Amino acid sequence: MKNVYKQYIKKRYKPKRNEIVCEFYFEPRKKAREAAGAIAAESSTGTWTTLSTMQLKRMAKFGAKVFELKKNKVKIAYPLDLFELGNMPQIYSSIAGNIFGMKEIKNLRLVDVYFPAKLTKSFKGPQFGLQGVRKILGVKKRPLCGTIVKPKLGLTSKEHAKVAYESWIGGLDIVKDDENLTSQPFNKFKQRARQTIKLKKKAEKETGEKKIYMCNVTAETNEMLKRAKFLKSLGNEYAMVDILTAGWSGLQSLRNELQKLKLVIHGHRAMHAAFTRNPKHGIKMSVIAKTARLIGVDQLHIGTAVGKMAEDKKAVLENIAALKNKMSGIKRTFPVCSGGLQPAHVPKLVKYFGHDIIIQAGGGVHGHPKGTKAGARAMRQAIDAVMKKISLKKYIKKHNELRLAIKKWGYK
Ligand code: CAP
Ligand code: MG
């Protein structure tokens, strides 16, 4: 083994409570010990050769330590001083940076990270969290239900606002922009926000229910902050952001601003599957979920197991655990199930993941044979049926919108 890496292998080392601990799945190109040592070196203080600037012993002393190495699993402890508290970009540049590209490694996947209390306290966490969102909506128990205005792109601001209004009148709690709708020539941000929030207030008056609009502020960071301020000036309660394309730095800036503005953050995870999907290489979605919660998203997409995206039930449960497990006083983030859903999915979603989920359907609302309002009604009817413990087969007898949705898309 290259002796530069050997120094980072400390099999009898016991991680200190205030160290970051990472677990990786890895496939060495040649020798496992060399590869594991290379991961620890490259993600902390080392490089491929000895240096004239520092003794190897000292580099390894405060470098990362491989303390567990079993077949394809390696666990590494990192002294906290290697990281800047409150700086997520730097943390990822260490534990999820160069190492994925090293020749010593055939495959590498970051599967879990333990953040010590001293580090978690340097981040804000969710401002409202799961309970805070329920309080804003005044919905204590049932899953929240929402839609994404479809088509993703192409509607004018006026048409967009109308689709949103129909969704709220039909009974949905939440309407969100799609992940790639920001401020295009056919649907400018300010115009859309003004018109949609105006109709949101109209829908609240007509239904007597609190309604939520998650307007997508994703843009260059300063522009995101301006858009968030604009939403606040219109009396909106939320801002939506694509957390990965905006990046950890943008998300942190937005979280800081929304602390002042008291706006709820809805996190979309567009692009995640570029590196979360491969079971052998990249970063597990549950690690992204834990990170997004630490920075402070109040709601986050985490998959459905039953819809159009690839995650299975086990993966979704791990993502939900990352959002809800105890994490030194950090509030829980609301799990969002979305992607290829329609009313007939609701029973299985609740059976698998419980009531503390937000169920969102785009095509499954706006593709309803009788249009958006009926599609919204059908989603709400499916949730009501599950809360009353009545089968959908029975419920459709007296709920026509749900019957027509199931006639078109079938039971699941
Ligand atoms: C769903 C959606 C969401 C996906 C994202 C879409 O629309 O708006 O972005 O749910 O996936 O654009 O596909 P449909 P995930 O309801 O029409 O499928 O939630 O897995 O991050
Ligand atoms: Mg979408």
Short mmCIF file of C-alpha atoms and ligand atoms in Angstrom, two decimals:
data_model
loop_
_atom_site.label_atom_id
_atom_site.label_comp_id
_atom_site.label_asym_id
_atom_site.label_seq_id
_atom_site.Cartn_x
_atom_site.Cartn_y
_atom_site.Cartn_z
CA MET A 1 0.00 0.00 0.00
CA LYS A 2 1.17 3.56 -0.69
CA ASN A 3 2.42 4.49 2.76
CA VAL A 4 0.77 7.91 2.53
CA TYR A 5 -2.63 6.26 2.92
CA LYS A 6 -1.60 3.68 5.53
CA GLN A 7 -1.37 6.37 8.21
CA TYR A 8 -5.12 7.05 7.93
CA ILE A 9 -6.12 3.49 8.82
CA LYS A 10 -6.78 3.28 12.58
CA LYS A 11 -8.83 0.13 13.05
CA ARG A 12 -8.96 0.34 16.86
CA TYR A 13 -9.88 4.06 16.87
CA LYS A 14 -13.00 5.05 18.81
CA PRO A 15 -14.63 8.17 17.29
CA LYS A 16 -15.06 11.07 19.70
CA ARG A 17 -18.61 12.34 20.32
CA ASN A 18 -17.84 15.65 18.64
CA GLU A 19 -16.45 14.13 15.45
CA ILE A 20 -18.28 13.83 12.13
CA VAL A 21 -18.63 10.17 11.15
CA CYS A 22 -19.26 9.13 7.55
CA GLU A 23 -20.26 5.73 6.29
CA PHE A 24 -19.42 4.86 2.68
CA TYR A 25 -20.22 1.93 0.42
CA PHE A 26 -17.11 1.43 -1.70
CA GLU A 27 -15.61 -0.85 -4.33
CA PRO A 28 -11.80 -0.60 -4.46
CA ARG A 29 -10.05 -0.74 -7.78
CA LYS A 30 -7.37 -2.92 -6.21
CA LYS A 31 -6.77 -3.20 -2.47
CA ALA A 32 -9.52 -2.32 -0.02
CA ARG A 33 -7.18 -0.93 2.65
CA GLU A 34 -5.40 1.35 0.19
CA ALA A 35 -8.71 2.56 -1.21
CA ALA A 36 -10.16 3.18 2.26
CA GLY A 37 -7.00 5.04 3.28
CA ALA A 38 -7.19 7.09 0.11
CA ILE A 39 -10.80 8.10 0.86
CA ALA A 40 -9.85 9.23 4.37
CA ALA A 41 -6.72 11.06 3.19
CA GLU A 42 -8.30 12.83 0.23
CA SER A 43 -11.39 13.90 2.23
CA SER A 44 -9.31 15.37 5.06
CA THR A 45 -5.61 16.35 5.05
CA GLY A 46 -3.80 14.04 2.63
CA THR A 47 -2.86 13.66 -1.00
CA TRP A 48 -1.11 10.99 -3.09
CA THR A 49 2.43 11.62 -1.90
CA THR A 50 4.46 12.68 1.10
CA LEU A 51 4.97 16.43 1.36
CA SER A 52 7.85 18.67 2.31
CA THR A 53 5.47 21.04 4.12
CA MET A 54 4.23 18.73 6.87
CA GLN A 55 5.34 15.46 8.49
CA LEU A 56 3.08 12.60 7.47
CA LYS A 57 2.59 11.63 11.13
CA ARG A 58 1.14 15.05 11.97
CA MET A 59 -1.04 15.11 8.84
CA ALA A 60 -2.52 11.75 9.79
CA LYS A 61 -2.81 12.74 13.47
CA PHE A 62 -5.45 15.36 12.77
CA GLY A 63 -6.62 13.79 9.54
CA ALA A 64 -9.61 11.51 9.12
CA LYS A 65 -9.42 8.00 10.58
CA VAL A 66 -10.70 4.78 9.03
CA PHE A 67 -11.98 2.93 12.10
CA GLU A 68 -14.21 0.32 10.46
CA LEU A 69 -13.51 -1.58 7.25
CA LYS A 70 -15.75 -4.52 6.39
CA LYS A 71 -16.02 -5.77 2.79
CA ASN A 72 -17.64 -2.83 0.95
CA LYS A 73 -18.35 -0.71 4.03
CA VAL A 74 -15.95 1.84 5.42
CA LYS A 75 -16.55 4.16 8.36
CA ILE A 76 -14.43 7.26 8.80
CA ALA A 77 -14.19 9.72 11.71
CA TYR A 78 -13.32 13.36 11.04
CA PRO A 79 -12.07 15.83 13.71
CA LEU A 80 -14.52 18.72 13.85
CA ASP A 81 -11.72 21.29 13.38
CA LEU A 82 -11.41 20.14 9.76
CA PHE A 83 -14.76 21.82 9.12
CA GLU A 84 -16.12 25.35 9.25
CA LEU A 85 -19.20 25.42 11.46
CA GLY A 86 -22.26 26.71 9.60
CA ASN A 87 -20.66 26.21 6.18
CA MET A 88 -22.39 23.35 4.31
CA PRO A 89 -20.55 23.91 1.01
CA GLN A 90 -17.22 23.35 2.79
CA ILE A 91 -18.48 20.26 4.62
CA TYR A 92 -19.56 18.70 1.32
CA SER A 93 -16.32 19.72 -0.41
CA SER A 94 -14.60 17.50 2.18
CA ILE A 95 -16.84 14.48 2.73
CA ALA A 96 -18.44 14.48 -0.74
CA GLY A 97 -15.80 16.12 -2.88
CA ASN A 98 -12.76 14.76 -4.75
CA ILE A 99 -13.12 11.27 -3.37
CA PHE A 100 -15.76 10.20 -5.88
CA GLY A 101 -13.32 10.70 -8.74
CA MET A 102 -10.28 8.85 -7.43
CA LYS A 103 -8.71 6.07 -9.51
CA GLU A 104 -8.32 3.92 -6.34
CA ILE A 105 -12.09 3.62 -6.24
CA LYS A 106 -14.32 1.81 -8.71
CA ASN A 107 -17.52 2.93 -6.94
CA LEU A 108 -18.17 5.07 -3.89
CA ARG A 109 -21.43 6.09 -2.21
CA LEU A 110 -21.87 8.26 0.87
CA VAL A 111 -24.65 6.40 2.72
CA ASP A 112 -24.81 8.12 6.09
CA VAL A 113 -23.36 11.06 7.98
CA TYR A 114 -23.44 11.66 11.74
CA PHE A 115 -23.36 15.40 12.50
CA PRO A 116 -22.27 16.07 16.12
CA ALA A 117 -24.35 18.49 18.22
CA LYS A 118 -21.73 21.24 18.01
CA LEU A 119 -22.06 21.20 14.25
CA THR A 120 -25.85 20.86 14.07
CA LYS A 121 -26.15 23.86 16.40
CA SER A 122 -24.31 25.96 13.81
CA PHE A 123 -27.27 25.55 11.42
CA LYS A 124 -30.81 26.93 11.81
CA GLY A 125 -32.89 23.84 11.04
CA PRO A 126 -36.54 24.28 9.98
CA GLN A 127 -38.15 27.53 11.20
CA PHE A 128 -41.66 26.01 11.25
CA GLY A 129 -41.17 22.30 10.64
CA LEU A 130 -43.90 19.67 10.46
CA GLN A 131 -45.93 20.91 13.44
CA GLY A 132 -45.54 24.54 12.45
CA VAL A 133 -46.88 23.85 8.97
CA ARG A 134 -49.87 21.98 10.41
CA LYS A 135 -50.53 24.98 12.64
CA ILE A 136 -50.43 27.43 9.71
CA LEU A 137 -52.91 25.29 7.78
CA GLY A 138 -55.03 24.46 10.80
CA VAL A 139 -54.96 20.78 9.79
CA LYS A 140 -54.16 18.62 12.80
CA LYS A 141 -54.19 15.04 11.58
CA ARG A 142 -54.89 14.17 7.98
CA PRO A 143 -52.20 14.23 5.26
CA LEU A 144 -51.99 17.61 3.55
CA CYS A 145 -52.92 17.54 -0.13
CA GLY A 146 -51.65 19.63 -2.95
CA THR A 147 -51.03 19.93 -6.63
CA ILE A 148 -48.45 21.22 -9.04
CA VAL A 149 -49.84 23.49 -11.77
CA LYS A 150 -49.54 21.62 -15.06
CA PRO A 151 -48.39 21.81 -17.76
CA LYS A 152 -45.03 22.54 -16.13
CA LEU A 153 -44.36 25.40 -18.51
CA GLY A 154 -46.37 27.33 -21.07
CA LEU A 155 -49.35 28.77 -19.21
CA THR A 156 -49.57 32.55 -18.90
CA SER A 157 -49.62 34.03 -15.38
CA LYS A 158 -53.36 34.54 -15.66
CA GLU A 159 -53.98 30.94 -16.78
CA HIS A 160 -51.65 29.70 -14.03
CA ALA A 161 -53.55 31.63 -11.36
CA LYS A 162 -56.86 30.26 -12.63
CA VAL A 163 -55.63 26.64 -12.45
CA ALA A 164 -54.44 27.31 -8.92
CA TYR A 165 -57.81 28.81 -7.96
CA GLU A 166 -59.71 25.79 -9.33
CA SER A 167 -57.38 23.50 -7.33
CA TRP A 168 -58.03 25.36 -4.07
CA ILE A 169 -61.78 25.59 -4.66
CA GLY A 170 -61.83 21.87 -5.33
CA GLY A 171 -60.48 21.31 -1.83
CA LEU A 172 -56.70 21.13 -2.02
CA ASP A 173 -54.64 22.80 0.70
CA ILE A 174 -51.59 23.55 -1.42
CA VAL A 175 -50.69 24.65 -4.95
CA LYS A 176 -47.07 24.77 -6.05
CA ASP A 177 -45.18 25.94 -9.11
CA ASP A 178 -43.32 23.26 -11.02
CA GLU A 179 -39.59 22.93 -10.43
CA ASN A 180 -38.55 24.51 -13.72
CA LEU A 181 -41.05 27.41 -13.65
CA THR A 182 -39.38 30.58 -12.39
CA SER A 183 -39.77 33.74 -14.48
CA GLN A 184 -40.04 32.90 -18.18
CA PRO A 185 -41.29 35.34 -20.84
CA PHE A 186 -44.73 33.68 -20.91
CA ASN A 187 -45.16 33.66 -17.11
CA LYS A 188 -43.14 36.30 -15.27
CA PHE A 189 -42.55 35.74 -11.54
CA LYS A 190 -44.05 38.97 -10.17
CA GLN A 191 -47.12 38.83 -12.40
CA ARG A 192 -47.73 35.17 -11.50
CA ALA A 193 -47.25 35.80 -7.80
CA ARG A 194 -49.62 38.81 -7.78
CA GLN A 195 -52.39 37.07 -9.73
CA THR A 196 -52.11 33.70 -7.98
CA ILE A 197 -51.95 35.11 -4.45
CA LYS A 198 -54.96 37.32 -5.21
CA LEU A 199 -56.98 34.23 -6.22
CA LYS A 200 -55.62 32.32 -3.23
CA LYS A 201 -57.20 34.90 -0.95
CA LYS A 202 -60.45 34.65 -2.93
CA ALA A 203 -60.42 30.86 -2.52
CA GLU A 204 -59.80 31.20 1.23
CA LYS A 205 -62.82 33.47 1.57
CA GLU A 206 -65.03 31.15 -0.47
CA THR A 207 -63.96 27.92 1.24
CA GLY A 208 -63.28 29.18 4.75
CA GLU A 209 -60.05 27.15 4.60
CA LYS A 210 -56.42 28.27 4.74
CA LYS A 211 -54.81 27.87 1.32
CA ILE A 212 -51.10 27.73 0.49
CA TYR A 213 -49.23 28.87 -2.60
CA MET A 214 -45.64 27.67 -3.00
CA CYS A 215 -44.18 30.06 -5.56
CA ASN A 216 -40.81 29.03 -6.98
CA VAL A 217 -38.11 31.61 -6.17
CA THR A 218 -35.21 29.53 -7.58
CA ALA A 219 -32.67 31.88 -9.20
CA GLU A 220 -29.26 33.46 -8.50
CA THR A 221 -29.10 33.99 -4.73
CA ASN A 222 -29.63 37.77 -4.57
CA GLU A 223 -32.56 37.45 -6.97
CA MET A 224 -34.01 34.64 -4.80
CA LEU A 225 -33.91 36.90 -1.75
CA LYS A 226 -35.63 39.69 -3.70
CA ARG A 227 -38.35 37.27 -4.86
CA ALA A 228 -38.87 36.02 -1.31
CA LYS A 229 -39.28 39.60 -0.06
CA PHE A 230 -41.79 40.24 -2.85
CA LEU A 231 -43.85 37.20 -1.81
CA LYS A 232 -43.83 38.48 1.77
CA SER A 233 -45.01 41.90 0.60
CA LEU A 234 -48.03 40.19 -0.99
CA GLY A 235 -48.84 38.42 2.28
CA ASN A 236 -47.76 34.98 1.10
CA GLU A 237 -46.63 32.43 3.70
CA TYR A 238 -44.30 30.25 1.60
CA ALA A 239 -41.38 30.23 -0.78
CA MET A 240 -40.42 27.19 -2.85
CA VAL A 241 -36.83 26.50 -3.90
CA ASP A 242 -35.03 23.79 -5.89
CA ILE A 243 -32.49 23.06 -3.18
CA LEU A 244 -29.87 21.28 -5.32
CA THR A 245 -29.78 23.50 -8.38
CA ALA A 246 -29.79 26.53 -6.04
CA GLY A 247 -27.01 24.84 -4.09
CA TRP A 248 -26.23 24.66 -0.37
CA SER A 249 -24.94 28.23 -0.33
CA GLY A 250 -28.08 29.63 -1.97
CA LEU A 251 -30.27 27.56 0.33
CA GLN A 252 -28.44 28.81 3.42
CA SER A 253 -28.79 32.44 2.29
CA LEU A 254 -32.48 31.92 1.59
CA ARG A 255 -33.00 30.23 4.97
CA ASN A 256 -31.36 33.17 6.72
CA GLU A 257 -33.58 35.66 4.83
CA LEU A 258 -36.72 33.66 5.48
CA GLN A 259 -35.98 33.75 9.19
CA LYS A 260 -36.54 37.50 8.99
CA LEU A 261 -39.48 37.24 6.60
CA LYS A 262 -41.08 34.37 8.53
CA LEU A 263 -41.72 32.43 5.31
CA VAL A 264 -42.01 28.63 5.14
CA ILE A 265 -39.49 26.87 2.85
CA HIS A 266 -40.72 24.13 0.50
CA GLY A 267 -37.73 22.19 -0.84
CA HIS A 268 -37.86 20.54 -4.28
CA ARG A 269 -34.99 18.14 -5.01
CA ALA A 270 -34.75 18.34 -8.82
CA MET A 271 -31.42 16.83 -10.02
CA HIS A 272 -31.02 14.58 -6.97
CA ALA A 273 -31.33 11.38 -9.02
CA ALA A 274 -28.17 12.33 -10.94
CA PHE A 275 -26.26 11.11 -7.89
CA THR A 276 -28.72 9.48 -5.47
CA ARG A 277 -30.16 6.81 -7.73
CA ASN A 278 -27.12 4.59 -8.34
CA PRO A 279 -26.94 2.15 -5.38
CA LYS A 280 -23.17 1.91 -5.83
CA HIS A 281 -22.02 5.44 -6.53
CA GLY A 282 -22.94 8.95 -5.40
CA ILE A 283 -24.77 10.22 -2.33
CA LYS A 284 -27.76 8.51 -0.75
CA MET A 285 -30.96 10.64 -0.78
CA SER A 286 -31.34 10.18 2.99
CA VAL A 287 -28.05 12.08 3.41
CA ILE A 288 -29.37 14.90 1.22
CA ALA A 289 -32.60 14.89 3.25
CA LYS A 290 -30.71 15.14 6.54
CA THR A 291 -28.59 17.97 5.15
CA ALA A 292 -31.58 19.92 3.81
CA ARG A 293 -33.32 19.56 7.18
CA LEU A 294 -30.19 20.78 8.98
CA ILE A 295 -30.00 23.88 6.78
CA GLY A 296 -33.70 24.39 7.42
CA VAL A 297 -36.23 23.34 4.79
CA ASP A 298 -39.71 22.97 6.34
CA GLN A 299 -40.94 20.52 3.66
CA LEU A 300 -38.96 18.25 1.30
CA HIS A 301 -39.79 15.85 -1.55
CA ILE A 302 -38.73 12.33 -0.55
CA GLY A 303 -40.42 9.99 -3.07
CA THR A 304 -43.55 7.85 -3.09
CA ALA A 305 -42.64 4.16 -3.74
CA VAL A 306 -45.93 3.89 -5.67
CA GLY A 307 -45.69 6.68 -8.28
CA LYS A 308 -43.55 7.36 -11.35
CA MET A 309 -40.15 7.86 -9.70
CA ALA A 310 -37.69 5.04 -8.97
CA GLU A 311 -37.36 4.99 -5.16
CA ASP A 312 -38.75 1.91 -3.39
CA LYS A 313 -40.57 1.81 -0.04
CA LYS A 314 -37.39 1.15 1.95
CA ALA A 315 -35.63 4.16 0.43
CA VAL A 316 -38.61 6.44 1.05
CA LEU A 317 -38.84 5.26 4.67
CA GLU A 318 -35.13 6.03 5.11
CA ASN A 319 -35.69 9.50 3.65
CA ILE A 320 -38.62 10.08 6.03
CA ALA A 321 -36.51 8.90 8.96
CA ALA A 322 -33.83 11.42 8.01
CA LEU A 323 -36.48 14.16 8.19
CA LYS A 324 -38.11 13.00 11.43
CA ASN A 325 -35.50 11.25 13.60
CA LYS A 326 -34.19 13.07 16.66
CA MET A 327 -31.40 15.41 15.62
CA SER A 328 -30.20 17.43 18.66
CA GLY A 329 -33.23 19.71 18.88
CA ILE A 330 -33.63 20.30 15.12
CA LYS A 331 -37.32 20.44 14.17
CA ARG A 332 -38.78 17.72 11.93
CA THR A 333 -39.21 18.47 8.23
CA PHE A 334 -42.55 17.60 6.57
CA PRO A 335 -42.08 14.70 4.05
CA VAL A 336 -43.61 15.39 0.62
CA CYS A 337 -44.79 12.50 -1.57
CA SER A 338 -45.08 13.53 -5.21
CA GLY A 339 -44.48 12.14 -8.68
CA GLY A 340 -46.97 10.19 -10.76
CA LEU A 341 -49.64 10.16 -8.05
CA GLN A 342 -53.41 10.01 -8.46
CA PRO A 343 -56.25 9.58 -5.93
CA ALA A 344 -56.12 5.78 -5.92
CA HIS A 345 -52.56 5.93 -4.52
CA VAL A 346 -53.68 7.58 -1.28
CA PRO A 347 -54.57 4.43 0.72
CA LYS A 348 -51.19 2.82 0.07
CA LEU A 349 -49.28 6.05 0.73
CA VAL A 350 -50.93 6.40 4.15
CA LYS A 351 -50.49 2.67 4.88
CA TYR A 352 -46.77 2.88 4.06
CA PHE A 353 -45.89 6.30 5.44
CA GLY A 354 -48.63 7.38 7.86
CA HIS A 355 -50.61 10.64 8.08
CA ASP A 356 -47.67 13.01 8.46
CA ILE A 357 -47.07 13.39 4.75
CA ILE A 358 -47.94 15.97 2.12
CA ILE A 359 -49.43 14.25 -0.93
CA GLN A 360 -49.03 16.19 -4.19
CA ALA A 361 -50.45 15.25 -7.57
CA GLY A 362 -49.99 17.22 -10.78
CA GLY A 363 -51.20 15.07 -13.66
CA GLY A 364 -53.32 13.19 -11.15
CA VAL A 365 -55.40 16.34 -10.59
CA HIS A 366 -55.25 18.29 -13.87
CA GLY A 367 -55.68 15.14 -15.94
CA HIS A 368 -59.07 14.36 -14.39
CA PRO A 369 -61.75 13.78 -17.06
CA LYS A 370 -63.85 16.60 -15.59
CA GLY A 371 -60.98 19.05 -15.15
CA THR A 372 -58.96 20.57 -12.34
CA LYS A 373 -61.67 21.31 -9.78
CA ALA A 374 -63.02 17.77 -10.09
CA GLY A 375 -59.48 16.39 -9.90
CA ALA A 376 -58.87 18.34 -6.73
CA ARG A 377 -62.17 17.09 -5.30
CA ALA A 378 -61.18 13.49 -6.15
CA MET A 379 -57.85 13.84 -4.29
CA ARG A 380 -59.56 15.27 -1.24
CA GLN A 381 -62.26 12.58 -1.39
CA ALA A 382 -59.59 9.88 -1.42
CA ILE A 383 -57.96 11.38 1.68
CA ASP A 384 -61.33 11.77 3.41
CA ALA A 385 -62.14 8.12 2.63
CA VAL A 386 -58.86 6.95 4.16
CA MET A 387 -59.35 9.11 7.26
CA LYS A 388 -62.86 7.66 7.68
CA LYS A 389 -61.42 4.16 7.09
CA ILE A 390 -63.80 3.59 4.18
CA SER A 391 -62.54 1.69 1.13
CA LEU A 392 -62.33 3.65 -2.12
CA LYS A 393 -64.50 0.96 -3.73
CA LYS A 394 -67.25 1.95 -1.30
CA TYR A 395 -66.53 5.68 -1.30
CA ILE A 396 -66.91 6.06 -5.05
CA LYS A 397 -70.55 5.06 -4.77
CA LYS A 398 -71.34 8.54 -3.41
CA HIS A 399 -68.36 10.51 -4.73
CA ASN A 400 -68.48 10.89 -8.46
CA GLU A 401 -65.21 12.79 -8.95
CA LEU A 402 -63.28 10.02 -7.24
CA ARG A 403 -65.20 7.42 -9.28
CA LEU A 404 -64.24 9.12 -12.54
CA ALA A 405 -60.58 9.42 -11.50
CA ILE A 406 -60.42 5.71 -10.75
CA LYS A 407 -62.30 4.91 -13.94
CA LYS A 408 -59.53 6.73 -15.86
CA TRP A 409 -56.45 5.63 -13.91
CA GLY A 410 -57.56 2.50 -12.06
CA TYR A 411 -57.00 1.28 -8.52
CA LYS A 412 -53.43 0.99 -7.21
C1 CAP B 1 -44.84 15.74 -10.18
C2 CAP B 1 -43.70 16.73 -10.39
C3 CAP B 1 -42.65 16.70 -9.31
C4 CAP B 1 -42.09 15.36 -9.04
C5 CAP B 1 -40.67 15.48 -8.52
C6 CAP B 1 -43.03 16.51 -11.75
O1 CAP B 1 -45.77 15.90 -11.22
O2 CAP B 1 -44.20 18.04 -10.41
O3 CAP B 1 -41.64 17.60 -9.71
O4 CAP B 1 -42.86 14.82 -8.03
O5 CAP B 1 -40.23 14.21 -8.16
O6 CAP B 1 -42.66 17.52 -12.30
O7 CAP B 1 -42.86 15.35 -12.10
P1 CAP B 1 -46.84 14.73 -11.47
P2 CAP B 1 -39.86 13.93 -6.63
O8 CAP B 1 -47.72 14.65 -10.24
O9 CAP B 1 -47.62 15.16 -12.68
O10 CAP B 1 -46.07 13.47 -11.69
O11 CAP B 1 -41.06 14.34 -5.85
O12 CAP B 1 -39.58 12.45 -6.63
O13 CAP B 1 -38.66 14.74 -6.31
MG MG B 2 -42.40 18.96 -10.98
#
